[in-house]
mmCIF file of C-alpha atoms in Angstrom:
data_model
loop_
_atom_site.group_PDB
_atom_site.id
_atom_site.type_symbol
_atom_site.label_atom_id
_atom_site.label_comp_id
_atom_site.label_asym_id
_atom_site.label_seq_id
_atom_site.Cartn_x
_atom_site.Cartn_y
_atom_site.Cartn_z
ATOM 1 C CA UNK A 151 15.770 30.513 3.379
ATOM 2 C CA UNK A 152 18.731 29.000 5.556
ATOM 3 C CA UNK A 153 21.284 27.037 3.490
ATOM 4 C CA UNK A 154 21.496 23.831 5.511
ATOM 5 C CA UNK A 155 21.462 22.390 8.376
ATOM 6 C CA UNK A 156 21.622 19.390 10.589
ATOM 7 C CA UNK A 157 19.296 16.225 11.755
ATOM 8 C CA UNK A 158 20.584 13.330 14.056
ATOM 9 C CA UNK A 159 19.179 10.226 14.438
ATOM 10 C CA UNK A 160 20.558 7.148 16.380
ATOM 11 C CA UNK A 161 24.543 8.322 15.904
ATOM 12 C CA UNK A 162 24.073 9.464 12.314
ATOM 13 C CA UNK A 163 23.780 13.393 11.020
ATOM 14 C CA UNK A 164 21.560 13.717 7.959
ATOM 15 C CA UNK A 165 22.513 17.241 6.129
ATOM 16 C CA UNK A 166 19.512 18.671 4.962
ATOM 17 C CA UNK A 167 19.624 21.275 2.424
ATOM 18 C CA UNK A 168 16.987 23.509 1.654
ATOM 19 C CA UNK A 169 15.233 23.303 5.451
ATOM 20 C CA UNK A 170 13.174 26.328 4.308
ATOM 21 C CA UNK A 171 11.841 25.109 0.897
ATOM 22 C CA UNK A 172 7.548 24.326 0.937
ATOM 23 C CA UNK A 173 6.193 21.335 -0.446
ATOM 24 C CA UNK A 174 2.962 22.233 0.723
ATOM 25 C CA UNK A 175 1.989 26.129 -0.244
ATOM 26 C CA UNK A 176 -2.073 25.518 1.602
ATOM 27 C CA UNK A 177 -0.332 26.116 5.029
ATOM 28 C CA UNK A 178 3.658 26.546 3.844
ATOM 29 C CA UNK A 179 4.844 23.525 5.522
ATOM 30 C CA UNK A 180 8.197 22.950 4.287
ATOM 31 C CA UNK A 181 10.733 20.643 3.438
ATOM 32 C CA UNK A 182 12.101 20.801 7.447
ATOM 33 C CA UNK A 183 8.496 20.102 8.559
ATOM 34 C CA UNK A 184 8.342 17.139 6.883
ATOM 35 C CA UNK A 185 11.343 16.062 7.883
ATOM 36 C CA UNK A 186 10.849 16.592 11.771
ATOM 37 C CA UNK A 187 7.241 14.947 11.541
ATOM 38 C CA UNK A 188 9.370 11.960 10.325
ATOM 39 C CA UNK A 189 11.973 12.301 13.220
ATOM 40 C CA UNK A 190 8.597 12.232 15.927
ATOM 41 C CA UNK A 191 6.992 9.147 14.019
ATOM 42 C CA UNK A 192 10.487 7.205 13.734
ATOM 43 C CA UNK A 193 9.599 3.996 14.979
ATOM 44 C CA UNK A 194 6.460 3.896 13.960
ATOM 45 C CA UNK A 195 7.725 3.712 10.710
ATOM 46 C CA UNK A 196 10.591 1.476 11.084
ATOM 47 C CA UNK A 197 8.045 -0.371 11.697
ATOM 48 C CA UNK A 198 6.910 -0.384 8.554
ATOM 49 C CA UNK A 199 9.469 0.286 6.249
ATOM 50 C CA UNK A 200 12.353 -2.194 7.694
ATOM 51 C CA UNK A 201 14.450 -4.296 5.447
ATOM 52 C CA UNK A 202 11.814 -3.867 3.596
ATOM 53 C CA UNK A 203 12.992 -3.396 -0.615
ATOM 54 C CA UNK A 204 10.967 0.271 -1.131
ATOM 55 C CA UNK A 205 10.373 2.976 -3.590
ATOM 56 C CA UNK A 206 10.631 6.140 -3.113
ATOM 57 C CA UNK A 207 7.837 8.929 -3.952
ATOM 58 C CA UNK A 208 9.862 11.775 -4.401
ATOM 59 C CA UNK A 209 8.235 15.479 -4.966
ATOM 60 C CA UNK A 210 11.714 17.847 -4.889
ATOM 61 C CA UNK A 211 9.965 21.281 -5.142
ATOM 62 C CA UNK A 212 6.794 20.012 -3.234
ATOM 63 C CA UNK A 213 3.552 18.793 -4.108
ATOM 64 C CA UNK A 214 3.026 21.150 -7.068
ATOM 65 C CA UNK A 215 6.059 20.252 -8.611
ATOM 66 C CA UNK A 216 7.103 17.171 -11.123
ATOM 67 C CA UNK A 217 6.592 14.161 -9.052
ATOM 68 C CA UNK A 218 8.245 10.768 -10.346
ATOM 69 C CA UNK A 219 8.449 7.172 -8.393
ATOM 70 C CA UNK A 220 12.325 6.676 -7.520
ATOM 71 C CA UNK A 221 12.529 2.796 -7.911
ATOM 72 C CA UNK A 222 16.538 1.804 -8.536
ATOM 73 C CA UNK A 223 19.023 2.529 -5.211
ATOM 74 C CA UNK A 224 19.954 6.386 -5.969
ATOM 75 C CA UNK A 225 23.583 7.171 -7.132
ATOM 76 C CA UNK A 226 25.281 8.217 -3.670
ATOM 77 C CA UNK A 227 23.561 6.846 -1.703
ATOM 78 C CA UNK A 228 24.903 5.911 1.897
ATOM 79 C CA UNK A 229 26.915 2.391 1.729
ATOM 80 C CA UNK A 230 24.793 2.071 5.042
ATOM 81 C CA UNK A 231 21.689 1.867 3.520
ATOM 82 C CA UNK A 232 20.859 -1.983 2.671
ATOM 83 C CA UNK A 233 19.509 -2.392 -0.059
ATOM 84 C CA UNK A 234 17.445 -6.035 -1.853
ATOM 85 C CA UNK A 235 17.660 -6.480 -5.626
ATOM 86 C CA UNK A 236 14.073 -7.755 -6.557
ATOM 87 C CA UNK A 237 13.017 -8.998 -9.889
ATOM 88 C CA UNK A 238 9.362 -6.737 -11.658
ATOM 89 C CA UNK A 239 7.282 -8.387 -14.198
ATOM 90 C CA UNK A 240 9.356 -7.385 -16.700
ATOM 91 C CA UNK A 241 12.173 -9.918 -15.921
ATOM 92 C CA UNK A 242 14.218 -6.328 -15.063
ATOM 93 C CA UNK A 243 16.128 -5.585 -11.840
ATOM 94 C CA UNK A 244 17.208 -3.986 -9.442
ATOM 95 C CA UNK A 245 18.878 -2.808 -6.693
ATOM 96 C CA UNK A 246 16.285 -0.976 -4.274
ATOM 97 C CA UNK A 247 16.687 1.124 -1.191
ATOM 98 C CA UNK A 248 15.722 -0.849 2.306
ATOM 99 C CA UNK A 249 15.401 0.948 4.992
ATOM 100 C CA UNK A 250 16.578 -0.277 8.058
ATOM 101 C CA UNK A 251 17.219 3.094 10.362
ATOM 102 C CA UNK A 252 15.847 6.836 11.243
ATOM 103 C CA UNK A 253 18.993 8.527 9.439
ATOM 104 C CA UNK A 254 17.625 6.161 6.231
ATOM 105 C CA UNK A 255 14.194 7.923 6.605
ATOM 106 C CA UNK A 256 15.816 10.904 7.098
ATOM 107 C CA UNK A 257 17.882 11.006 4.266
ATOM 108 C CA UNK A 258 15.169 9.985 1.610
ATOM 109 C CA UNK A 259 13.240 13.222 3.144
ATOM 110 C CA UNK A 260 16.413 15.311 2.317
ATOM 111 C CA UNK A 261 15.486 14.659 -1.043
ATOM 112 C CA UNK A 262 12.089 15.037 -0.948
ATOM 113 C CA UNK A 263 10.946 11.732 -0.917
ATOM 114 C CA UNK A 264 7.092 12.531 1.076
ATOM 115 C CA UNK A 265 5.855 8.827 0.237
ATOM 116 C CA UNK A 266 7.776 5.901 1.479
ATOM 117 C CA UNK A 267 5.573 2.736 -0.507
ATOM 118 C CA UNK A 268 7.076 -0.323 0.886
ATOM 119 C CA UNK A 269 7.265 -4.076 -0.941
ATOM 120 C CA UNK A 270 4.798 -6.822 1.298
ATOM 121 C CA UNK A 271 8.568 -8.776 1.377
ATOM 122 C CA UNK A 272 11.613 -8.461 3.884
ATOM 123 C CA UNK A 273 15.402 -8.323 2.144
ATOM 124 C CA UNK A 274 16.287 -11.871 2.974
ATOM 125 C CA UNK A 275 13.102 -13.741 1.073
ATOM 126 C CA UNK A 276 12.018 -11.277 -1.973
ATOM 127 C CA UNK A 277 10.262 -13.873 -3.139
ATOM 128 C CA UNK A 278 7.947 -14.637 -0.857
ATOM 129 C CA UNK A 279 5.162 -11.390 0.836
ATOM 130 C CA UNK A 280 4.675 -11.700 4.870
ATOM 131 C CA UNK A 281 1.808 -9.415 4.332
ATOM 132 C CA UNK A 282 -1.813 -9.690 2.252
ATOM 133 C CA UNK A 283 -2.342 -6.380 2.004
ATOM 134 C CA UNK A 284 -6.129 -6.275 1.059
ATOM 135 C CA UNK A 285 -6.512 -1.989 -0.261
ATOM 136 C CA UNK A 286 -10.545 -0.678 0.025
ATOM 137 C CA UNK A 287 -10.491 1.697 -2.500
ATOM 138 C CA UNK A 288 -13.793 4.083 -3.226
ATOM 139 C CA UNK A 289 -15.103 4.844 -6.766
ATOM 140 C CA UNK A 290 -17.085 7.885 -7.608
ATOM 141 C CA UNK A 291 -20.432 7.891 -5.310
ATOM 142 C CA UNK A 292 -19.230 6.445 -2.253
ATOM 143 C CA UNK A 293 -16.606 7.712 0.344
ATOM 144 C CA UNK A 294 -14.698 6.597 3.815
ATOM 145 C CA UNK A 295 -17.579 5.797 5.512
ATOM 146 C CA UNK A 296 -18.407 2.848 3.041
ATOM 147 C CA UNK A 297 -14.847 1.746 2.922
ATOM 148 C CA UNK A 298 -15.131 2.137 7.612
ATOM 149 C CA UNK A 299 -18.233 -0.104 7.012
ATOM 150 C CA UNK A 300 -16.681 -2.510 4.067
ATOM 151 C CA UNK A 301 -13.431 -2.758 6.293
ATOM 152 C CA UNK A 302 -15.854 -4.421 9.424
ATOM 153 C CA UNK A 303 -17.247 -6.772 7.445
ATOM 154 C CA UNK A 304 -13.553 -7.517 5.637
ATOM 155 C CA UNK A 305 -12.439 -7.949 9.084
ATOM 156 C CA UNK A 306 -15.483 -10.731 10.249
ATOM 157 C CA UNK A 307 -14.018 -12.142 6.387
ATOM 158 C CA UNK A 308 -10.781 -12.418 7.847
ATOM 159 C CA UNK A 309 -11.425 -13.882 11.354
ATOM 160 C CA UNK A 310 -13.352 -16.269 9.480
ATOM 161 C CA UNK A 311 -11.204 -17.891 7.057
ATOM 162 C CA UNK A 312 -8.299 -19.053 9.225
ATOM 163 C CA UNK A 313 -8.746 -16.641 12.121
ATOM 164 C CA UNK A 314 -5.987 -13.792 10.804
ATOM 165 C CA UNK A 315 -6.039 -10.942 12.274
ATOM 166 C CA UNK A 316 -6.141 -7.392 10.137
ATOM 167 C CA UNK A 317 -4.857 -3.609 10.925
ATOM 168 C CA UNK A 318 -6.097 -1.507 9.496
ATOM 169 C CA UNK A 319 -5.059 2.365 8.462
ATOM 170 C CA UNK A 320 -6.527 4.874 6.460
ATOM 171 C CA UNK A 321 -4.085 5.647 2.848
ATOM 172 C CA UNK A 322 -3.725 9.114 3.791
ATOM 173 C CA UNK A 323 -7.268 9.558 0.999
ATOM 174 C CA UNK A 324 -10.541 7.943 0.844
ATOM 175 C CA UNK A 325 -9.589 4.216 1.467
ATOM 176 C CA UNK A 326 -8.611 2.201 3.736
ATOM 177 C CA UNK A 327 -5.456 -0.540 3.906
ATOM 178 C CA UNK A 328 -5.529 -3.770 6.097
ATOM 179 C CA UNK A 329 -2.696 -5.759 6.730
ATOM 180 C CA UNK A 330 -2.444 -8.946 7.177
ATOM 181 C CA UNK A 331 1.397 -10.464 8.880
ATOM 182 C CA UNK A 332 1.353 -13.838 7.212
ATOM 183 C CA UNK A 333 4.232 -16.965 6.838
ATOM 184 C CA UNK A 334 6.381 -15.830 3.888
ATOM 185 C CA UNK A 335 5.983 -18.933 2.509
ATOM 186 C CA UNK A 336 3.200 -18.267 -1.046
ATOM 187 C CA UNK A 337 4.529 -16.382 -3.796
ATOM 188 C CA UNK A 338 2.866 -13.567 -5.149
ATOM 189 C CA UNK A 339 1.004 -15.495 -7.420
ATOM 190 C CA UNK A 340 -0.655 -17.102 -4.125
ATOM 191 C CA UNK A 341 -1.027 -14.368 -2.338
ATOM 192 C CA UNK A 342 -2.591 -12.799 -4.799
ATOM 193 C CA UNK A 343 -5.568 -15.639 -5.600
ATOM 194 C CA UNK A 344 -5.730 -14.652 -1.595
ATOM 195 C CA UNK A 345 -6.815 -11.700 -2.160
ATOM 196 C CA UNK A 346 -8.875 -13.036 -4.324
ATOM 197 C CA UNK A 347 -10.467 -15.242 -2.724
ATOM 198 C CA UNK A 348 -11.128 -12.242 -0.109
ATOM 199 C CA UNK A 349 -12.665 -9.880 -2.538
ATOM 200 C CA UNK A 350 -15.129 -12.480 -4.018
ATOM 201 C CA UNK A 351 -16.365 -13.318 -0.143
ATOM 202 C CA UNK A 352 -17.303 -9.850 0.108
ATOM 203 C CA UNK A 353 -18.769 -9.312 -2.959
ATOM 204 C CA UNK A 354 -21.519 -12.423 -2.117
ATOM 205 C CA UNK A 355 -21.670 -9.943 1.614
ATOM 206 C CA UNK A 356 -21.916 -7.024 0.562
ATOM 207 C CA UNK A 357 -23.464 -7.252 -3.094
ATOM 208 C CA UNK A 358 -24.325 -3.722 -3.450
ATOM 209 C CA UNK A 359 -21.975 -1.606 -1.344
ATOM 210 C CA UNK A 360 -18.182 -4.249 -2.682
ATOM 211 C CA UNK A 361 -16.780 -5.540 -6.477
ATOM 212 C CA UNK A 362 -13.377 -6.602 -7.436
ATOM 213 C CA UNK A 363 -14.170 -5.890 -10.760
ATOM 214 C CA UNK A 364 -11.086 -4.795 -12.693
ATOM 215 C CA UNK A 365 -13.225 -2.736 -15.229
ATOM 216 C CA UNK A 366 -14.026 0.662 -14.382
ATOM 217 C CA UNK A 367 -17.562 0.679 -16.064
ATOM 218 C CA UNK A 368 -18.655 -2.216 -14.298
ATOM 219 C CA UNK A 369 -17.686 -1.015 -11.189
ATOM 220 C CA UNK A 370 -20.510 1.170 -10.151
ATOM 221 C CA UNK A 371 -21.243 3.782 -6.738
ATOM 222 C CA UNK A 372 -19.032 0.429 -5.254
ATOM 223 C CA UNK A 373 -15.956 0.152 -2.542
ATOM 224 C CA UNK A 374 -13.755 -1.570 -5.401
ATOM 225 C CA UNK A 375 -11.171 -3.737 -3.586
ATOM 226 C CA UNK A 376 -8.276 -3.332 -5.310
ATOM 227 C CA UNK A 377 -6.552 -6.990 -5.820
ATOM 228 C CA UNK A 378 -4.617 -6.223 -7.731
ATOM 229 C CA UNK A 379 -2.024 -4.676 -4.975
ATOM 230 C CA UNK A 380 -0.686 -7.402 -4.485
ATOM 231 C CA UNK A 381 0.685 -8.512 -7.457
ATOM 232 C CA UNK A 382 4.267 -8.003 -7.731
ATOM 233 C CA UNK A 383 5.942 -4.672 -7.841
ATOM 234 C CA UNK A 384 3.015 -3.572 -6.424
ATOM 235 C CA UNK A 385 3.006 -1.637 -3.652
ATOM 236 C CA UNK A 386 1.377 0.335 -1.152
ATOM 237 C CA UNK A 387 1.545 3.410 0.796
ATOM 238 C CA UNK A 388 3.404 2.594 4.362
ATOM 239 C CA UNK A 389 1.581 3.781 7.821
ATOM 240 C CA UNK A 390 2.777 7.447 8.679
ATOM 241 C CA UNK A 391 3.925 8.332 5.248
ATOM 242 C CA UNK A 392 2.978 11.525 4.426
ATOM 243 C CA UNK A 393 0.510 12.069 1.293
ATOM 244 C CA UNK A 394 1.493 14.792 -1.230
ATOM 245 C CA UNK A 395 -1.748 16.290 -1.011
ATOM 246 C CA UNK A 396 -3.024 19.890 0.075
ATOM 247 C CA UNK A 397 -2.801 19.332 3.819
ATOM 248 C CA UNK A 398 -0.009 17.080 4.164
ATOM 249 C CA UNK A 399 -2.053 14.791 5.625
ATOM 250 C CA UNK A 400 -0.913 11.102 6.050
ATOM 251 C CA UNK A 401 -1.972 7.520 6.447
ATOM 252 C CA UNK A 402 -2.998 6.806 9.498
ATOM 253 C CA UNK A 403 -2.307 3.337 11.398
ATOM 254 C CA UNK A 404 -6.246 2.679 13.400
ATOM 255 C CA UNK A 405 -7.239 0.488 16.351
ATOM 256 C CA UNK A 406 -10.698 -1.218 14.607
ATOM 257 C CA UNK A 407 -12.741 0.944 17.530
ATOM 258 C CA UNK A 408 -11.294 3.543 15.434
ATOM 259 C CA UNK A 409 -12.822 2.564 12.148
ATOM 260 C CA UNK A 410 -15.780 4.664 11.044
ATOM 261 C CA UNK A 411 -15.477 7.045 14.253
ATOM 262 C CA UNK A 412 -11.950 8.778 12.708
ATOM 263 C CA UNK A 413 -11.196 9.824 10.040
ATOM 264 C CA UNK A 414 -8.400 10.132 7.487
ATOM 265 C CA UNK A 415 -8.718 14.268 6.769
ATOM 266 C CA UNK A 416 -8.072 13.731 11.225
ATOM 267 C CA UNK A 417 -4.411 13.170 10.279
ATOM 268 C CA UNK A 418 -1.273 14.813 8.863
ATOM 269 C CA UNK A 419 1.814 16.214 9.644
ATOM 270 C CA UNK A 420 0.854 18.324 12.208
ATOM 271 C CA UNK A 421 -1.685 16.331 13.860
ATOM 272 C CA UNK A 422 0.049 12.939 14.326
ATOM 273 C CA UNK A 423 3.036 13.231 16.559
ATOM 274 C CA UNK A 424 1.293 14.165 18.714
ATOM 275 C CA UNK A 425 -1.126 11.110 18.785
ATOM 276 C CA UNK A 426 2.382 9.132 18.414
ATOM 277 C CA UNK A 427 3.111 11.104 21.198
ATOM 278 C CA UNK A 428 0.955 9.696 23.173
ATOM 279 C CA UNK A 429 -0.530 6.446 22.546
ATOM 280 C CA UNK A 430 2.904 5.337 20.288
ATOM 281 C CA UNK A 431 2.493 3.016 17.557
ATOM 282 C CA UNK A 432 -0.853 1.561 17.544
ATOM 283 C CA UNK A 433 0.372 -1.045 14.735
ATOM 284 C CA UNK A 434 3.115 -1.446 17.010
ATOM 285 C CA UNK A 435 1.770 -5.679 17.940
ATOM 286 C CA UNK A 436 1.667 -6.382 14.424
ATOM 287 C CA UNK A 437 4.668 -8.287 13.684
ATOM 288 C CA UNK A 438 4.509 -10.253 16.705
ATOM 289 C CA UNK A 439 1.893 -13.597 14.658
ATOM 290 C CA UNK A 440 2.251 -14.485 11.040
ATOM 291 C CA UNK A 441 -0.314 -16.570 10.118
ATOM 292 C CA UNK A 442 -1.376 -18.817 7.092
ATOM 293 C CA UNK A 443 -3.217 -18.480 4.024
ATOM 294 C CA UNK A 444 -3.956 -21.700 3.976
ATOM 295 C CA UNK A 445 -8.034 -21.558 4.278
ATOM 296 C CA UNK A 446 -8.289 -18.259 2.075
ATOM 297 C CA UNK A 447 -6.336 -20.693 -0.494
ATOM 298 C CA UNK A 448 -9.678 -23.497 -0.050
ATOM 299 C CA UNK A 449 -11.809 -20.664 -0.930
ATOM 300 C CA UNK A 450 -10.180 -19.783 -3.475
ATOM 301 C CA UNK A 451 -10.160 -23.650 -4.686
ATOM 302 C CA UNK A 452 -13.904 -24.341 -3.821
ATOM 303 C CA UNK A 453 -14.723 -20.537 -5.807
ATOM 304 C CA UNK A 454 -13.343 -22.305 -9.156
ATOM 305 C CA UNK A 455 -13.909 -25.723 -8.683
ATOM 306 C CA UNK A 456 -17.371 -24.871 -7.652
ATOM 307 C CA UNK A 457 -18.840 -21.499 -9.425
ATOM 308 C CA UNK A 458 -15.945 -21.973 -12.500
ATOM 309 C CA UNK A 459 -14.320 -18.235 -10.841
ATOM 310 C CA UNK A 460 -10.863 -18.560 -12.168
ATOM 311 C CA UNK A 461 -8.130 -15.484 -12.590
ATOM 312 C CA UNK A 462 -9.002 -12.031 -12.728
ATOM 313 C CA UNK A 463 -7.186 -9.778 -15.043
ATOM 314 C CA UNK A 464 -3.589 -8.283 -14.373
ATOM 315 C CA UNK A 465 -2.567 -4.789 -14.778
ATOM 316 C CA UNK A 466 -1.573 -3.836 -18.381
ATOM 317 C CA UNK A 467 1.569 -3.606 -17.913
ATOM 318 C CA UNK A 468 2.235 -6.677 -16.967
ATOM 319 C CA UNK A 469 2.960 -10.338 -19.096
ATOM 320 C CA UNK A 470 0.337 -12.483 -19.714
ATOM 321 C CA UNK A 471 -0.215 -14.860 -17.224
ATOM 322 C CA UNK A 472 -0.872 -18.355 -17.710
ATOM 323 C CA UNK A 473 -4.875 -18.666 -16.735
ATOM 324 C CA UNK A 474 -5.340 -14.954 -17.035
ATOM 325 C CA UNK A 475 -9.003 -13.955 -19.127
ATOM 326 C CA UNK A 476 -9.052 -11.739 -21.617
ATOM 327 C CA UNK A 477 -7.652 -7.676 -20.646
ATOM 328 C CA UNK A 478 -10.288 -6.101 -23.148
ATOM 329 C CA UNK A 479 -12.539 -4.626 -21.298
ATOM 330 C CA UNK A 480 -16.553 -5.540 -21.376
ATOM 331 C CA UNK A 481 -17.889 -3.040 -23.219
ATOM 332 C CA UNK A 482 -15.100 -3.090 -26.345
ATOM 333 C CA UNK A 483 -15.059 -6.551 -26.412
ATOM 334 C CA UNK A 484 -19.274 -6.642 -27.388
ATOM 335 C CA UNK A 485 -18.338 -3.871 -29.832
ATOM 336 C CA UNK A 486 -15.828 -6.738 -30.723
ATOM 337 C CA UNK A 487 -18.349 -9.649 -31.423
ATOM 338 C CA UNK A 488 -20.339 -9.807 -34.970
ATOM 339 C CA UNK A 489 -24.100 -10.003 -34.416
ATOM 340 C CA UNK A 490 -25.230 -13.473 -34.858
ATOM 341 C CA UNK A 491 -27.335 -14.397 -38.233
#
């Protein structure tokens, strides 16, 4: 195993130690293979990460070793990598790295970063998301093809409520993510409310195929729209991120014509560079137009006033939020309720 290699990126040199360390044993893909992959798709992943506070999902010894999320900017991080000060739901805060150039991505790869988890905000305004992110998560008994069918209906919903354009990508697993660039003038709470409105509309249109139920025992064999991925400090793997699964799959941006035709297994660190060389970043125009959430928030108000549909549970680690229903799962709540006389 070579001691180190030096990679050139945008006029900077990044030292990669232990380049031959195997990160994906099934195919023998190494740390250097991961870094070379990120070099090959650099314009794409930078478009997804630029100026965003980013959590690093690190696997220093590859996918079979221990791993962790690096939320705080690591000690010794180069001073040319900017940071942003972000606040967690607990009230604690931290400085997170904000990649702005290829060398920052390679620097993270040097420390075993496989997946980049950017916040849906930019570092100049960390309290107002500029993306509405919809996570279509297949539940047991469903698969990617089910998520693809839901994604096409989601596309119609977004168009109907505000003329929104969503940009789809594979999750790198069985799911699909759809990102909508929005004007950064709503809070995390408001953006989450819009996501809930989307989920409820999807439930009405595809009741046997889609659910927004938070409790797993209520979801059934349906695609779960994980509205809580829009809560503060919840992040989704970026486009082009390597996922820690056998075969080194990546989260692949798609055109709408590819949704349901292309499949997650088509995209890994060996196939994506050729696709990128041929097509470039198929989401390159994502930031050209930003949309309003007004129509979705009006839909949320209608759901609340006309149908009595209020807020939904937050994740368990969050403080209790105003107007939030009980976080006790329904089966336990029923056990606590005494039988009537």
